């Protein structure tokens, strides 16, 4: 396979920064306080202009991170630019860690609402509650409901919001205490059933002990083309990387050249993408064994994406020659 033809995305997100106040165990994008780089307003303008011209984003765009409220001025400007370019905006994601007073929470949310933000997605989970007291989560939901209306406040998830409300609202809940109280097996099942835990990013390095692991060969016989070509979930990060599906740490190209990307990606310039698109993780595994002495993990992997990510992390530790494996900080923050 020499050319990968992408479908213009129908729904996606801008990762303003990977910087976050949390170091959540489940994070697909390995966000943490260690990250520093942010998009600039000029970056946002370029990406939104390209999106307005090239993407069929009927379902719209969301804004996330990291934690976008760590740079409120940029967040506000991004919303204004979405309005300017006519890009349908769905919501902004937040962990609510900044919602420490009613006055501050109401002031910032009202400013976003009057600038054109239609809705807010607020995280409520044991992963976030390890860093954010439930008081902040409850405050964000209560005040956002007053400002945006109940229909436009998205809680991810209601199940965990109700569950966590039974604990001390003023304190952060240690994750291990949560798992022990809930029961390891029940907690693991709930993370999949109630949270739709994605088996990649930090989830496989920090939560893998909760799940059954299988040999690498279990995940052969399919390619990654469906993930690469999926138009329903893409992200653009601070470097402009066009990230398909939940494939954090993989770039299909630069969103500054969105029109060129949609004309087709010449895979001869991206040998690892070509392997994954034509031969799947089996091809990547054989390549990594031959070129970089990769050894399969003795206890196995919880999913195809776990295997793929572990191989990519191994390759990145050896070389920076594969420009599709970026940003390198993703692999360092797992």
Short mmCIF file of C-alpha atoms in Angstrom, two decimals:
data_model
loop_
_atom_site.label_atom_id
_atom_site.label_comp_id
_atom_site.label_asym_id
_atom_site.label_seq_id
_atom_site.Cartn_x
_atom_site.Cartn_y
_atom_site.Cartn_z
CA UNK A 1 0.00 0.00 0.00
CA UNK A 2 1.56 3.26 -1.14
CA UNK A 3 -1.17 5.85 -0.64
CA UNK A 4 -3.54 6.29 2.29
CA UNK A 5 -6.70 8.13 1.37
CA UNK A 6 -8.34 9.90 4.29
CA UNK A 7 -11.99 10.88 4.62
CA UNK A 8 -12.57 14.51 5.66
CA UNK A 9 -13.35 14.35 9.35
CA UNK A 10 -16.87 14.83 10.64
CA UNK A 11 -15.94 15.32 14.30
CA UNK A 12 -12.69 16.21 15.97
CA UNK A 13 -10.92 18.15 18.65
CA UNK A 14 -8.24 20.74 19.15
CA UNK A 15 -5.72 19.78 21.82
CA UNK A 16 -4.65 23.27 22.85
CA UNK A 17 -1.92 21.72 25.00
CA UNK A 18 -1.04 18.38 26.56
CA UNK A 19 -0.37 20.28 29.77
CA UNK A 20 -2.76 19.32 32.54
CA UNK A 21 -3.10 19.83 36.26
CA UNK A 22 -3.66 16.06 36.57
CA UNK A 23 -1.59 12.95 35.83
CA UNK A 24 -4.56 10.65 35.29
CA UNK A 25 -3.94 6.93 35.04
CA UNK A 26 -6.31 6.47 32.10
CA UNK A 27 -5.20 9.39 29.91
CA UNK A 28 -5.11 8.49 26.21
CA UNK A 29 -2.80 11.42 25.43
CA UNK A 30 -0.48 11.06 28.44
CA UNK A 31 -1.22 14.61 29.58
CA UNK A 32 0.50 15.90 32.71
CA UNK A 33 1.86 19.05 34.39
CA UNK A 34 5.23 18.32 32.74
CA UNK A 35 4.12 19.41 29.27
CA UNK A 36 4.76 23.05 28.43
CA UNK A 37 3.89 23.80 24.80
CA UNK A 38 0.59 25.41 23.83
CA UNK A 39 -0.95 26.36 20.52
CA UNK A 40 -0.79 30.05 19.75
CA UNK A 41 -3.78 32.07 18.61
CA UNK A 42 -2.16 32.21 15.16
CA UNK A 43 -1.92 28.40 15.14
CA UNK A 44 -5.59 28.11 16.02
CA UNK A 45 -6.49 30.55 13.27
CA UNK A 46 -4.63 28.48 10.66
CA UNK A 47 -6.16 25.18 11.76
CA UNK A 48 -9.69 26.57 11.90
CA UNK A 49 -9.32 28.20 8.49
CA UNK A 50 -8.21 24.88 7.02
CA UNK A 51 -10.99 23.01 8.80
CA UNK A 52 -13.61 25.43 7.49
CA UNK A 53 -12.32 24.91 3.95
CA UNK A 54 -11.55 21.18 3.96
CA UNK A 55 -13.41 19.26 6.63
CA UNK A 56 -17.03 18.19 6.55
CA UNK A 57 -17.38 18.74 10.29
CA UNK A 58 -21.16 18.54 10.47
CA UNK A 59 -20.99 17.23 14.02
CA UNK A 60 -18.53 19.90 14.98
CA UNK A 61 -15.36 20.47 16.93
CA UNK A 62 -14.55 20.25 20.60
CA UNK A 63 -11.74 21.89 22.54
CA UNK A 64 -9.67 19.93 25.01
CA UNK A 65 -6.24 19.05 26.25
CA UNK A 66 -4.64 18.59 28.68
CA UNK A 67 -6.67 21.10 30.62
CA UNK A 68 -7.67 24.06 28.39
CA UNK A 69 -8.62 26.27 31.36
CA UNK A 70 -4.93 26.50 32.30
CA UNK A 71 -4.68 29.07 29.49
CA UNK A 72 -8.00 30.85 29.69
CA UNK A 73 -7.09 33.66 27.30
CA UNK A 74 -6.24 31.17 24.54
CA UNK A 75 -9.37 29.16 25.27
CA UNK A 76 -11.52 32.27 24.98
CA UNK A 77 -9.79 33.32 21.76
CA UNK A 78 -10.27 29.84 20.29
CA UNK A 79 -14.01 30.02 20.90
CA UNK A 80 -14.15 33.45 19.27
CA UNK A 81 -12.22 32.12 16.26
CA UNK A 82 -14.58 29.16 15.90
CA UNK A 83 -17.42 31.67 15.63
CA UNK A 84 -15.44 33.81 13.20
CA UNK A 85 -14.69 30.89 10.85
CA UNK A 86 -18.12 29.34 11.18
CA UNK A 87 -16.75 26.06 12.55
CA UNK A 88 -19.50 24.31 14.55
CA UNK A 89 -18.33 24.12 18.15
CA UNK A 90 -19.66 21.31 20.32
CA UNK A 91 -18.13 21.82 23.76
CA UNK A 92 -15.03 22.44 25.86
CA UNK A 93 -13.69 19.64 28.07
CA UNK A 94 -12.53 20.33 31.64
CA UNK A 95 -11.47 18.39 34.72
CA UNK A 96 -12.94 21.20 36.90
CA UNK A 97 -9.80 21.35 39.02
CA UNK A 98 -9.81 25.14 38.68
CA UNK A 99 -13.37 25.49 40.08
CA UNK A 100 -12.30 26.37 43.62
CA UNK A 101 -14.83 29.18 44.22
CA UNK A 102 -18.35 29.93 43.02
CA UNK A 103 -17.40 33.45 41.94
CA UNK A 104 -14.45 32.37 39.78
CA UNK A 105 -16.33 29.47 38.23
CA UNK A 106 -19.35 31.60 37.34
CA UNK A 107 -17.25 34.46 35.97
CA UNK A 108 -15.17 32.31 33.61
CA UNK A 109 -18.04 30.16 32.41
CA UNK A 110 -20.25 33.16 31.76
CA UNK A 111 -17.47 34.78 29.72
CA UNK A 112 -17.15 31.65 27.58
CA UNK A 113 -20.91 31.40 27.15
CA UNK A 114 -21.25 34.98 25.94
CA UNK A 115 -18.34 34.42 23.52
CA UNK A 116 -20.14 31.58 21.78
CA UNK A 117 -19.49 28.38 23.72
CA UNK A 118 -22.65 26.25 23.55
CA UNK A 119 -21.82 23.49 26.05
CA UNK A 120 -19.37 22.20 28.63
CA UNK A 121 -18.15 18.63 29.21
CA UNK A 122 -17.09 18.03 32.83
CA UNK A 123 -15.09 14.96 33.79
CA UNK A 124 -16.29 12.94 36.76
CA UNK A 125 -14.43 9.69 37.36
CA UNK A 126 -12.14 7.97 39.87
CA UNK A 127 -9.24 8.90 37.58
CA UNK A 128 -9.96 12.60 37.94
CA UNK A 129 -11.13 12.46 41.56
CA UNK A 130 -7.63 11.32 42.50
CA UNK A 131 -6.53 14.90 41.69
CA UNK A 132 -9.73 16.96 41.87
CA UNK A 133 -11.93 17.07 45.01
CA UNK A 134 -15.56 16.27 44.30
CA UNK A 135 -16.46 19.75 45.60
CA UNK A 136 -14.89 21.23 42.46
CA UNK A 137 -16.70 18.80 40.18
CA UNK A 138 -20.04 19.46 41.85
CA UNK A 139 -19.49 23.23 41.72
CA UNK A 140 -18.65 23.14 38.01
CA UNK A 141 -21.77 21.13 37.19
CA UNK A 142 -24.07 23.23 39.36
CA UNK A 143 -22.90 26.60 38.03
CA UNK A 144 -22.55 25.41 34.42
CA UNK A 145 -26.14 24.18 34.56
CA UNK A 146 -27.28 27.68 35.57
CA UNK A 147 -25.30 29.30 32.76
CA UNK A 148 -25.61 26.83 29.87
CA UNK A 149 -28.77 24.98 30.83
CA UNK A 150 -28.95 21.36 31.95
CA UNK A 151 -29.09 19.97 28.40
CA UNK A 152 -25.79 21.65 27.54
CA UNK A 153 -23.82 20.31 30.51
CA UNK A 154 -22.29 16.94 29.69
CA UNK A 155 -21.06 14.88 32.64
CA UNK A 156 -18.56 12.17 31.80
CA UNK A 157 -19.89 10.15 33.40
CA UNK A 158 -23.18 10.36 35.32
CA UNK A 159 -22.50 6.89 36.72
CA UNK A 160 -19.29 7.98 38.43
CA UNK A 161 -20.70 11.36 39.43
CA UNK A 162 -23.39 9.62 41.45
CA UNK A 163 -20.96 7.07 42.83
CA UNK A 164 -18.30 9.58 43.86
CA UNK A 165 -20.88 11.80 45.56
CA UNK A 166 -20.96 9.17 48.33
CA UNK A 167 -17.35 9.92 49.32
CA UNK A 168 -15.96 12.94 51.19
CA UNK A 169 -16.57 15.89 48.86
CA UNK A 170 -13.71 17.98 50.22
CA UNK A 171 -10.93 15.43 49.70
CA UNK A 172 -9.19 13.82 46.77
CA UNK A 173 -9.87 10.10 46.62
CA UNK A 174 -6.75 7.90 46.27
CA UNK A 175 -7.26 5.62 43.28
CA UNK A 176 -6.12 2.47 45.07
CA UNK A 177 -8.60 3.17 47.87
CA UNK A 178 -11.36 3.49 45.29
CA UNK A 179 -10.41 0.18 43.64
CA UNK A 180 -10.14 -1.62 46.98
CA UNK A 181 -13.49 -0.25 48.17
CA UNK A 182 -15.28 -1.07 44.94
CA UNK A 183 -13.52 -4.39 44.43
CA UNK A 184 -10.83 -4.91 41.82
CA UNK A 185 -12.91 -7.02 39.45
CA UNK A 186 -15.96 -4.76 39.68
CA UNK A 187 -13.87 -1.62 39.20
CA UNK A 188 -12.16 -3.10 36.13
CA UNK A 189 -15.49 -4.07 34.59
CA UNK A 190 -16.99 -0.66 35.31
CA UNK A 191 -14.08 1.17 33.70
CA UNK A 192 -14.91 -0.61 30.45
CA UNK A 193 -18.70 -0.69 30.69
CA UNK A 194 -19.37 2.69 32.29
CA UNK A 195 -16.36 4.74 31.19
CA UNK A 196 -15.51 3.12 27.83
CA UNK A 197 -11.87 2.92 28.88
CA UNK A 198 -9.61 3.12 25.82
CA UNK A 199 -6.77 0.53 25.95
CA UNK A 200 -3.97 2.85 24.93
CA UNK A 201 -2.06 5.82 26.25
CA UNK A 202 -1.40 5.76 29.96
CA UNK A 203 -4.24 3.28 30.58
CA UNK A 204 -2.12 0.34 29.41
CA UNK A 205 0.93 1.34 31.43
CA UNK A 206 -0.92 2.26 34.66
CA UNK A 207 -4.06 0.12 34.57
CA UNK A 208 -2.94 -2.96 32.68
CA UNK A 209 -2.72 -4.95 35.91
CA UNK A 210 -6.52 -4.90 36.12
CA UNK A 211 -7.05 -6.81 32.87
CA UNK A 212 -6.28 -10.14 31.27
CA UNK A 213 -3.26 -10.09 29.00
CA UNK A 214 -2.84 -12.15 25.85
CA UNK A 215 0.04 -13.08 23.53
CA UNK A 216 0.90 -10.68 20.71
CA UNK A 217 -0.32 -13.13 18.05
CA UNK A 218 -3.85 -12.71 19.40
CA UNK A 219 -3.98 -9.29 17.75
CA UNK A 220 -2.71 -10.23 14.28
CA UNK A 221 -4.76 -10.60 11.09
CA UNK A 222 -6.08 -7.06 10.83
CA UNK A 223 -4.63 -3.73 9.78
CA UNK A 224 -4.92 -0.25 11.25
CA UNK A 225 -6.52 1.26 8.15
CA UNK A 226 -9.95 1.57 9.82
CA UNK A 227 -8.46 3.60 12.66
CA UNK A 228 -6.39 5.80 10.33
CA UNK A 229 -9.32 6.50 8.01
CA UNK A 230 -11.97 6.94 10.69
CA UNK A 231 -13.51 10.41 10.09
CA UNK A 232 -15.51 10.44 13.31
CA UNK A 233 -12.72 11.08 15.79
CA UNK A 234 -9.51 12.98 15.03
CA UNK A 235 -7.44 15.45 17.02
CA UNK A 236 -5.03 18.22 16.13
CA UNK A 237 -2.32 18.88 18.71
CA UNK A 238 -0.14 21.94 19.48
CA UNK A 239 2.39 20.93 16.80
CA UNK A 240 -0.35 20.51 14.22
CA UNK A 241 -0.16 16.72 14.26
CA UNK A 242 -3.22 15.10 12.71
CA UNK A 243 -3.99 12.26 15.14
CA UNK A 244 -6.41 9.58 13.92
CA UNK A 245 -8.93 7.83 16.17
CA UNK A 246 -7.28 7.31 19.59
CA UNK A 247 -3.81 6.73 18.10
CA UNK A 248 -1.91 9.09 20.40
CA UNK A 249 1.77 9.31 19.54
CA UNK A 250 1.06 8.82 15.82
CA UNK A 251 0.81 11.64 13.31
CA UNK A 252 -0.63 11.30 9.81
CA UNK A 253 0.78 14.69 8.88
CA UNK A 254 0.41 18.37 9.68
CA UNK A 255 -2.98 20.05 9.87
CA UNK A 256 -1.43 23.17 8.40
CA UNK A 257 -1.56 21.16 5.16
CA UNK A 258 -5.02 19.72 5.68
CA UNK A 259 -5.96 19.98 2.01
CA UNK A 260 -2.89 18.00 0.99
CA UNK A 261 -3.59 15.34 3.63
CA UNK A 262 -7.04 14.75 2.20
CA UNK A 263 -5.55 14.26 -1.26
CA UNK A 264 -3.78 11.20 0.10
CA UNK A 265 -0.75 10.36 2.24
CA UNK A 266 2.27 9.01 0.38
CA UNK A 267 3.24 6.19 2.70
CA UNK A 268 6.75 5.79 1.31
CA UNK A 269 7.55 8.82 3.48
CA UNK A 270 6.07 7.13 6.55
CA UNK A 271 7.33 3.51 6.67
CA UNK A 272 5.73 2.67 10.02
CA UNK A 273 2.36 4.00 8.89
CA UNK A 274 2.70 1.85 5.79
CA UNK A 275 3.38 -1.24 7.89
CA UNK A 276 0.39 -0.60 10.15
CA UNK A 277 -1.91 0.23 7.23
CA UNK A 278 -0.92 -2.81 5.16
CA UNK A 279 0.18 -5.48 7.66
CA UNK A 280 -1.08 -4.24 11.01
CA UNK A 281 0.68 -4.77 14.32
CA UNK A 282 2.11 -8.07 13.07
CA UNK A 283 4.13 -6.20 10.46
CA UNK A 284 5.24 -3.59 12.98
CA UNK A 285 6.25 -6.29 15.44
CA UNK A 286 8.40 -8.19 12.91
CA UNK A 287 10.04 -4.94 11.81
CA UNK A 288 10.83 -3.92 15.40
CA UNK A 289 12.27 -7.35 16.18
CA UNK A 290 14.53 -7.30 13.14
CA UNK A 291 15.65 -3.68 13.28
CA UNK A 292 15.51 -2.76 16.96
CA UNK A 293 15.71 -6.06 18.84
CA UNK A 294 12.23 -5.69 20.28
CA UNK A 295 11.18 -8.54 22.58
CA UNK A 296 7.54 -9.37 23.23
CA UNK A 297 6.39 -8.79 26.79
CA UNK A 298 6.32 -12.10 28.65
CA UNK A 299 2.92 -11.44 30.24
CA UNK A 300 1.35 -10.21 26.99
CA UNK A 301 -0.91 -7.28 26.13
CA UNK A 302 -4.46 -6.26 26.92
CA UNK A 303 -5.30 -5.09 23.38
CA UNK A 304 -3.95 -4.46 19.90
CA UNK A 305 -3.31 -0.81 20.75
CA UNK A 306 -1.31 -1.86 23.82
CA UNK A 307 0.98 -3.98 21.63
CA UNK A 308 1.33 -1.24 19.01
CA UNK A 309 2.12 1.43 21.59
CA UNK A 310 4.70 -0.68 23.38
CA UNK A 311 6.51 -1.34 20.10
CA UNK A 312 6.43 2.33 19.17
CA UNK A 313 7.76 3.34 22.57
CA UNK A 314 10.64 0.89 22.10
CA UNK A 315 11.47 2.30 18.66
CA UNK A 316 11.35 5.92 19.86
CA UNK A 317 13.91 5.05 22.55
CA UNK A 318 16.30 3.97 19.78
CA UNK A 319 15.80 6.56 17.05
CA UNK A 320 14.01 9.73 15.99
CA UNK A 321 14.08 8.83 12.28
CA UNK A 322 10.35 8.07 12.04
CA UNK A 323 8.55 11.39 11.87
CA UNK A 324 5.16 9.69 12.22
CA UNK A 325 6.04 8.83 15.83
CA UNK A 326 5.45 12.19 17.44
CA UNK A 327 5.40 13.98 19.79
CA UNK A 328 8.23 12.12 21.47
CA UNK A 329 7.12 13.56 24.84
CA UNK A 330 4.03 11.38 24.61
CA UNK A 331 6.19 8.29 25.01
CA UNK A 332 8.15 9.89 27.83
CA UNK A 333 5.01 10.73 29.83
CA UNK A 334 3.30 7.33 29.78
#
